[in-house]
C-alpha cells in the first residue's frame, strides 16, 4: 500500500476528530484519498502521507534544512531522550491508567520526533493503544515528519484555528513552541492533560555564551510564559529536566542549524562554535503540567 493510502486508512479510524477548517462541519475519509466535509470541502492526503488542512498558504520562515537538522539531533543523537522519559512518567502519573487507549496531540510538532518518541515510550511502558496526532503550520516540518514516521496523523494546520472538534484529546504536548490557549482549551477533553515544555534560563547556555556578547541575551527568562500558562490552565504539577549532551562535529552543526538564536548571531561567532570538534551542551527544561480550569 502506498503512503497516501496508509495515511488515509490510519486517519479513517479517527475521522470523527476532524472538523472542516472552512465551515466547521464534520468530516469523513473519502475513498482513502481525501477528507471531505458535509458541505463537500475536500482536502487530499499527500503522497508522502500527511494532510494539509490550511485554508490559505502561509509564508514559512523555517526551512526543510532546519527540520532535517532537528530530526537528526533528536532521533540520532538522542538530544531530548531524558525529556521523553520524563513526559512518559508524567502521563502515567496524571492520566487515568484504566483508559485502554489514549489520544496524544502535539501542537506545533515540527518534524515529529518528539511525538514519535513519546508515543513509542508510552506504548512500550504501559501497553496502551496510542493514537498520535501532530499538527504544525509548517508544511516543511510535516513533510519531514511524514517521511520519517508512519502510523501517525500528520496535519498541516493553523494553531489559531485547528481542524479538530471540541474535546478530542487526552494528552496535549506543546514543546518549545508557541501556545494558543483558546484552541488548547477547546480541543482538550474535560479530564485531559496539557504538557508544555519551556526552556530554563541555562538552556543551550554554551551556545548562547559564544554567540552573544551581551549578557542579557546569554540566558533566557520564561517568567511571562509561566504567567500566561497559569492564567489559562490550572497548573497541577511542574518539573525540571536538566542534563548535558556531548556533541560531535555533526551534531554541533545540526544544533546550530535548528536553533533560531544562532541565525541572528554574527557569522564569525557561529563559525568559531562550529569549528569545535566536540562540546558539551546544557539542555535545561521546565515542564508545566496543566488541567482545564
Ligand atoms: Zn466544510
Short mmCIF file of C-alpha atoms and ligand atoms in Angstrom, two decimals:
data_model
loop_
_atom_site.label_atom_id
_atom_site.label_comp_id
_atom_site.label_asym_id
_atom_site.label_seq_id
_atom_site.Cartn_x
_atom_site.Cartn_y
_atom_site.Cartn_z
CA UNK A 1 0.00 0.00 0.00
CA UNK A 2 1.35 3.47 -0.79
CA UNK A 3 1.87 6.11 1.88
CA UNK A 4 -1.14 8.17 0.84
CA UNK A 5 -3.50 5.20 1.28
CA UNK A 6 -1.82 4.13 4.52
CA UNK A 7 -2.21 7.62 5.96
CA UNK A 8 -5.85 7.81 4.86
CA UNK A 9 -6.55 4.41 6.36
CA UNK A 10 -4.91 5.34 9.65
CA UNK A 11 -6.90 8.62 9.78
CA UNK A 12 -10.07 6.69 8.91
CA UNK A 13 -10.09 5.19 12.43
CA UNK A 14 -10.09 8.69 13.89
CA UNK A 15 -12.10 10.63 11.31
CA UNK A 16 -14.51 11.88 14.00
CA UNK A 17 -11.79 14.13 15.46
CA UNK A 18 -11.73 16.37 12.38
CA UNK A 19 -13.80 19.43 11.67
CA UNK A 20 -13.74 21.33 8.41
CA UNK A 21 -11.41 24.34 8.67
CA UNK A 22 -13.68 26.22 6.23
CA UNK A 23 -17.21 25.62 7.56
CA UNK A 24 -16.64 23.73 10.86
CA UNK A 25 -18.83 20.77 9.86
CA UNK A 26 -17.85 17.15 10.43
CA UNK A 27 -15.52 15.32 8.06
CA UNK A 28 -15.01 11.81 6.81
CA UNK A 29 -12.33 9.97 4.90
CA UNK A 30 -13.45 9.50 1.31
CA UNK A 31 -12.14 6.64 -0.87
CA UNK A 32 -8.90 6.53 1.17
CA UNK A 33 -7.81 9.66 -0.69
CA UNK A 34 -9.36 12.72 0.89
CA UNK A 35 -11.03 14.22 3.91
CA UNK A 36 -14.36 15.64 2.88
CA UNK A 37 -16.84 17.65 4.94
CA UNK A 38 -20.63 17.55 4.81
CA UNK A 39 -20.54 20.66 2.60
CA UNK A 40 -18.09 18.97 0.23
CA UNK A 41 -14.97 20.94 1.14
CA UNK A 42 -12.28 18.48 0.13
CA UNK A 43 -8.67 18.09 1.28
CA UNK A 44 -6.47 15.40 -0.26
CA UNK A 45 -3.92 13.28 1.55
CA UNK A 46 -0.46 13.97 0.11
CA UNK A 47 1.51 11.12 -1.42
CA UNK A 48 4.08 11.45 1.39
CA UNK A 49 1.37 10.59 3.93
CA UNK A 50 0.18 13.83 5.51
CA UNK A 51 -2.86 16.05 5.11
CA UNK A 52 -2.83 19.79 4.54
CA UNK A 53 -5.84 21.43 6.20
CA UNK A 54 -4.74 25.02 5.78
CA UNK A 55 -7.30 27.27 4.10
CA UNK A 56 -4.69 29.73 2.90
CA UNK A 57 -0.97 29.42 2.17
CA UNK A 58 1.42 30.92 4.72
CA UNK A 59 4.96 32.15 4.31
CA UNK A 60 7.24 29.89 6.20
CA UNK A 61 10.38 31.10 7.91
CA UNK A 62 11.61 27.61 8.76
CA UNK A 63 13.35 25.66 6.04
CA UNK A 64 13.46 21.99 5.28
CA UNK A 65 17.13 22.02 6.29
CA UNK A 66 16.19 23.15 9.80
CA UNK A 67 13.75 20.27 10.24
CA UNK A 68 16.22 17.73 8.88
CA UNK A 69 18.80 19.03 11.36
CA UNK A 70 16.31 18.83 14.21
CA UNK A 71 15.28 15.30 13.35
CA UNK A 72 18.92 14.18 13.19
CA UNK A 73 19.66 15.68 16.57
CA UNK A 74 16.59 14.20 18.27
CA UNK A 75 16.37 10.85 16.52
CA UNK A 76 20.04 10.05 16.03
CA UNK A 77 21.85 11.95 18.80
CA UNK A 78 19.15 11.37 21.45
CA UNK A 79 19.15 15.05 22.28
CA UNK A 80 15.78 15.04 24.08
CA UNK A 81 15.69 11.43 25.29
CA UNK A 82 15.53 12.34 29.02
CA UNK A 83 12.65 14.70 28.21
CA UNK A 84 10.68 11.87 26.51
CA UNK A 85 11.23 9.69 29.58
CA UNK A 86 10.08 12.45 31.92
CA UNK A 87 6.92 13.06 29.87
CA UNK A 88 6.15 9.32 29.85
CA UNK A 89 6.28 9.32 33.67
CA UNK A 90 4.08 12.42 33.83
CA UNK A 91 1.43 10.79 31.63
CA UNK A 92 1.45 7.74 33.87
CA UNK A 93 1.10 9.85 36.99
CA UNK A 94 -1.64 12.19 35.80
CA UNK A 95 -3.75 10.28 33.29
CA UNK A 96 -6.31 7.66 34.33
CA UNK A 97 -4.39 4.42 33.83
CA UNK A 98 -7.61 2.45 33.34
CA UNK A 99 -8.12 4.04 29.94
CA UNK A 100 -7.44 1.42 27.30
CA UNK A 101 -6.41 3.90 24.66
CA UNK A 102 -5.01 7.38 24.64
CA UNK A 103 -5.06 10.10 22.03
CA UNK A 104 -1.99 12.31 22.08
CA UNK A 105 -1.70 15.50 20.10
CA UNK A 106 1.47 17.53 19.63
CA UNK A 107 0.61 21.19 18.99
CA UNK A 108 3.45 22.62 16.93
CA UNK A 109 5.06 19.22 16.33
CA UNK A 110 7.61 20.40 13.75
CA UNK A 111 9.25 17.35 12.19
CA UNK A 112 7.50 14.99 14.56
CA UNK A 113 10.33 13.37 16.51
CA UNK A 114 9.01 14.36 19.94
CA UNK A 115 5.58 12.88 19.21
CA UNK A 116 7.06 9.71 17.75
CA UNK A 117 9.44 9.14 20.68
CA UNK A 118 6.88 9.91 23.36
CA UNK A 119 4.17 7.68 21.81
CA UNK A 120 6.67 4.87 21.49
CA UNK A 121 7.82 5.22 25.06
CA UNK A 122 4.27 5.32 26.50
CA UNK A 123 3.19 2.37 24.38
CA UNK A 124 6.06 0.14 25.42
CA UNK A 125 5.85 1.06 29.07
CA UNK A 126 2.09 0.92 29.64
CA UNK A 127 0.82 -1.31 26.82
CA UNK A 128 -1.77 1.20 25.70
CA UNK A 129 -3.23 1.83 22.30
CA UNK A 130 -1.95 5.26 21.38
CA UNK A 131 -3.21 7.47 18.59
CA UNK A 132 -0.67 10.18 17.79
CA UNK A 133 -1.64 13.37 16.01
CA UNK A 134 0.87 16.03 15.03
CA UNK A 135 -0.08 19.46 13.78
CA UNK A 136 2.16 22.27 12.60
CA UNK A 137 1.70 25.31 10.40
CA UNK A 138 4.94 24.46 8.62
CA UNK A 139 4.43 22.21 5.63
CA UNK A 140 8.18 21.55 5.55
CA UNK A 141 8.07 20.22 9.10
CA UNK A 142 5.07 17.98 8.47
CA UNK A 143 6.59 16.72 5.24
CA UNK A 144 9.72 15.65 7.11
CA UNK A 145 7.56 14.03 9.81
CA UNK A 146 5.52 12.01 7.34
CA UNK A 147 8.64 10.84 5.52
CA UNK A 148 10.23 9.62 8.76
CA UNK A 149 7.33 8.28 10.81
CA UNK A 150 4.25 6.29 9.80
CA UNK A 151 1.19 5.37 11.89
CA UNK A 152 0.57 8.92 12.97
CA UNK A 153 -1.80 11.58 11.72
CA UNK A 154 0.37 14.39 10.33
CA UNK A 155 -1.55 17.60 9.71
CA UNK A 156 -0.56 20.96 8.30
CA UNK A 157 -2.85 23.36 10.10
CA UNK A 158 -3.25 26.66 11.85
CA UNK A 159 -2.89 26.56 15.64
CA UNK A 160 -5.27 29.52 15.87
CA UNK A 161 -7.99 27.55 14.08
CA UNK A 162 -7.23 23.87 14.45
CA UNK A 163 -9.23 21.46 12.26
CA UNK A 164 -10.45 19.41 15.23
CA UNK A 165 -13.78 19.01 17.01
CA UNK A 166 -14.20 20.06 20.66
CA UNK A 167 -12.78 17.87 23.48
CA UNK A 168 -11.00 15.20 21.46
CA UNK A 169 -7.62 14.62 23.10
CA UNK A 170 -6.44 13.00 26.34
CA UNK A 171 -2.94 14.43 26.28
CA UNK A 172 -1.69 17.57 24.60
CA UNK A 173 2.00 18.29 24.09
CA UNK A 174 3.37 21.76 23.38
CA UNK A 175 7.13 21.54 23.30
CA UNK A 176 9.34 24.62 22.88
CA UNK A 177 6.63 26.06 20.72
CA UNK A 178 4.08 28.93 20.99
CA UNK A 179 0.66 28.30 22.54
CA UNK A 180 -2.86 29.18 21.58
CA UNK A 181 -4.71 28.60 24.83
CA UNK A 182 -8.20 29.18 23.41
CA UNK A 183 -7.73 26.32 20.99
CA UNK A 184 -5.91 24.17 23.57
CA UNK A 185 -8.90 24.54 25.88
CA UNK A 186 -11.41 23.83 23.16
CA UNK A 187 -9.93 20.59 21.80
CA UNK A 188 -8.63 19.04 25.03
CA UNK A 189 -11.00 16.60 26.78
CA UNK A 190 -12.54 17.74 30.08
CA UNK A 191 -10.16 15.45 32.00
CA UNK A 192 -7.30 15.99 29.54
CA UNK A 193 -3.74 16.91 30.37
CA UNK A 194 -1.67 19.74 28.89
CA UNK A 195 2.10 19.25 28.97
CA UNK A 196 4.00 22.36 27.98
CA UNK A 197 7.78 22.40 27.80
CA UNK A 198 9.66 25.70 28.12
CA UNK A 199 13.39 26.43 28.34
CA UNK A 200 15.05 27.16 31.66
CA UNK A 201 17.47 30.08 31.81
CA UNK A 202 20.53 27.88 31.20
CA UNK A 203 19.06 26.13 28.13
CA UNK A 204 21.82 25.89 25.47
CA UNK A 205 23.95 28.29 27.53
CA UNK A 206 27.22 27.21 25.89
CA UNK A 207 25.84 28.24 22.51
CA UNK A 208 24.42 31.50 23.85
CA UNK A 209 27.65 32.46 25.60
CA UNK A 210 29.68 32.03 22.46
CA UNK A 211 27.40 33.75 20.02
CA UNK A 212 26.17 36.64 22.13
CA UNK A 213 28.36 39.34 23.63
CA UNK A 214 25.58 40.93 25.63
CA UNK A 215 24.95 39.16 28.95
CA UNK A 216 21.19 39.78 28.74
CA UNK A 217 20.99 37.53 25.69
CA UNK A 218 23.08 34.80 27.26
CA UNK A 219 20.24 33.50 29.36
CA UNK A 220 16.53 33.25 28.86
CA UNK A 221 13.60 34.05 31.12
CA UNK A 222 10.38 32.07 31.00
CA UNK A 223 8.52 34.14 33.61
CA UNK A 224 5.95 35.58 31.18
CA UNK A 225 5.28 32.17 29.66
CA UNK A 226 4.58 30.65 33.07
CA UNK A 227 2.25 33.52 33.99
CA UNK A 228 0.24 33.05 30.80
CA UNK A 229 0.04 29.30 31.38
CA UNK A 230 -1.39 29.91 34.86
CA UNK A 231 -3.97 32.35 33.54
CA UNK A 232 -5.33 29.76 31.13
CA UNK A 233 -4.85 26.38 32.79
CA UNK A 234 -4.74 25.10 36.31
CA UNK A 235 -1.15 24.06 36.99
CA UNK A 236 -1.32 20.65 38.70
CA UNK A 237 2.39 19.93 38.73
CA UNK A 238 5.66 21.03 37.26
CA UNK A 239 9.06 19.51 36.96
CA UNK A 240 12.51 20.28 35.69
CA UNK A 241 14.75 18.25 33.48
CA UNK A 242 18.38 19.22 33.20
CA UNK A 243 21.29 17.39 31.62
CA UNK A 244 24.25 17.84 29.32
CA UNK A 245 24.64 16.19 25.96
CA UNK A 246 28.04 15.50 24.37
CA UNK A 247 28.01 16.66 20.77
CA UNK A 248 30.30 15.65 17.96
CA UNK A 249 31.04 17.89 15.00
CA UNK A 250 28.00 16.78 13.01
CA UNK A 251 25.66 17.25 15.95
CA UNK A 252 27.09 20.72 16.61
CA UNK A 253 26.25 21.59 13.02
CA UNK A 254 22.70 20.23 13.41
CA UNK A 255 22.21 22.18 16.63
CA UNK A 256 23.30 25.46 15.06
CA UNK A 257 21.07 24.87 12.03
CA UNK A 258 17.99 24.15 14.11
CA UNK A 259 18.41 26.97 16.61
CA UNK A 260 16.85 30.29 15.58
CA UNK A 261 19.02 32.20 18.05
CA UNK A 262 22.12 31.35 16.05
CA UNK A 263 20.65 32.90 12.90
CA UNK A 264 20.75 36.40 14.33
CA UNK A 265 24.26 35.97 15.70
CA UNK A 266 27.35 37.36 13.95
CA UNK A 267 28.70 34.87 11.38
CA UNK A 268 32.21 34.77 12.89
CA UNK A 269 30.94 33.69 16.29
CA UNK A 270 28.83 30.92 14.77
CA UNK A 271 31.83 29.76 12.76
CA UNK A 272 34.03 29.51 15.83
CA UNK A 273 31.38 27.43 17.57
CA UNK A 274 31.12 25.12 14.57
CA UNK A 275 34.89 24.64 14.47
CA UNK A 276 34.97 22.85 17.79
CA UNK A 277 35.37 19.08 17.43
CA UNK A 278 33.29 18.13 20.43
CA UNK A 279 31.44 20.05 23.07
CA UNK A 280 29.01 19.58 25.93
CA UNK A 281 25.74 21.40 25.74
CA UNK A 282 23.24 22.05 28.51
CA UNK A 283 19.61 21.09 27.99
CA UNK A 284 17.57 22.60 30.82
CA UNK A 285 13.82 22.48 30.51
CA UNK A 286 10.80 23.13 32.65
CA UNK A 287 7.68 21.03 32.17
CA UNK A 288 4.39 22.74 33.03
CA UNK A 289 1.54 20.32 33.65
CA UNK A 290 -1.99 21.65 33.47
CA UNK A 291 -5.63 20.65 33.57
CA UNK A 292 -8.62 22.65 32.44
CA UNK A 293 -9.86 25.26 34.90
ZN1 LIG B 1 -16.59 22.41 5.03
#
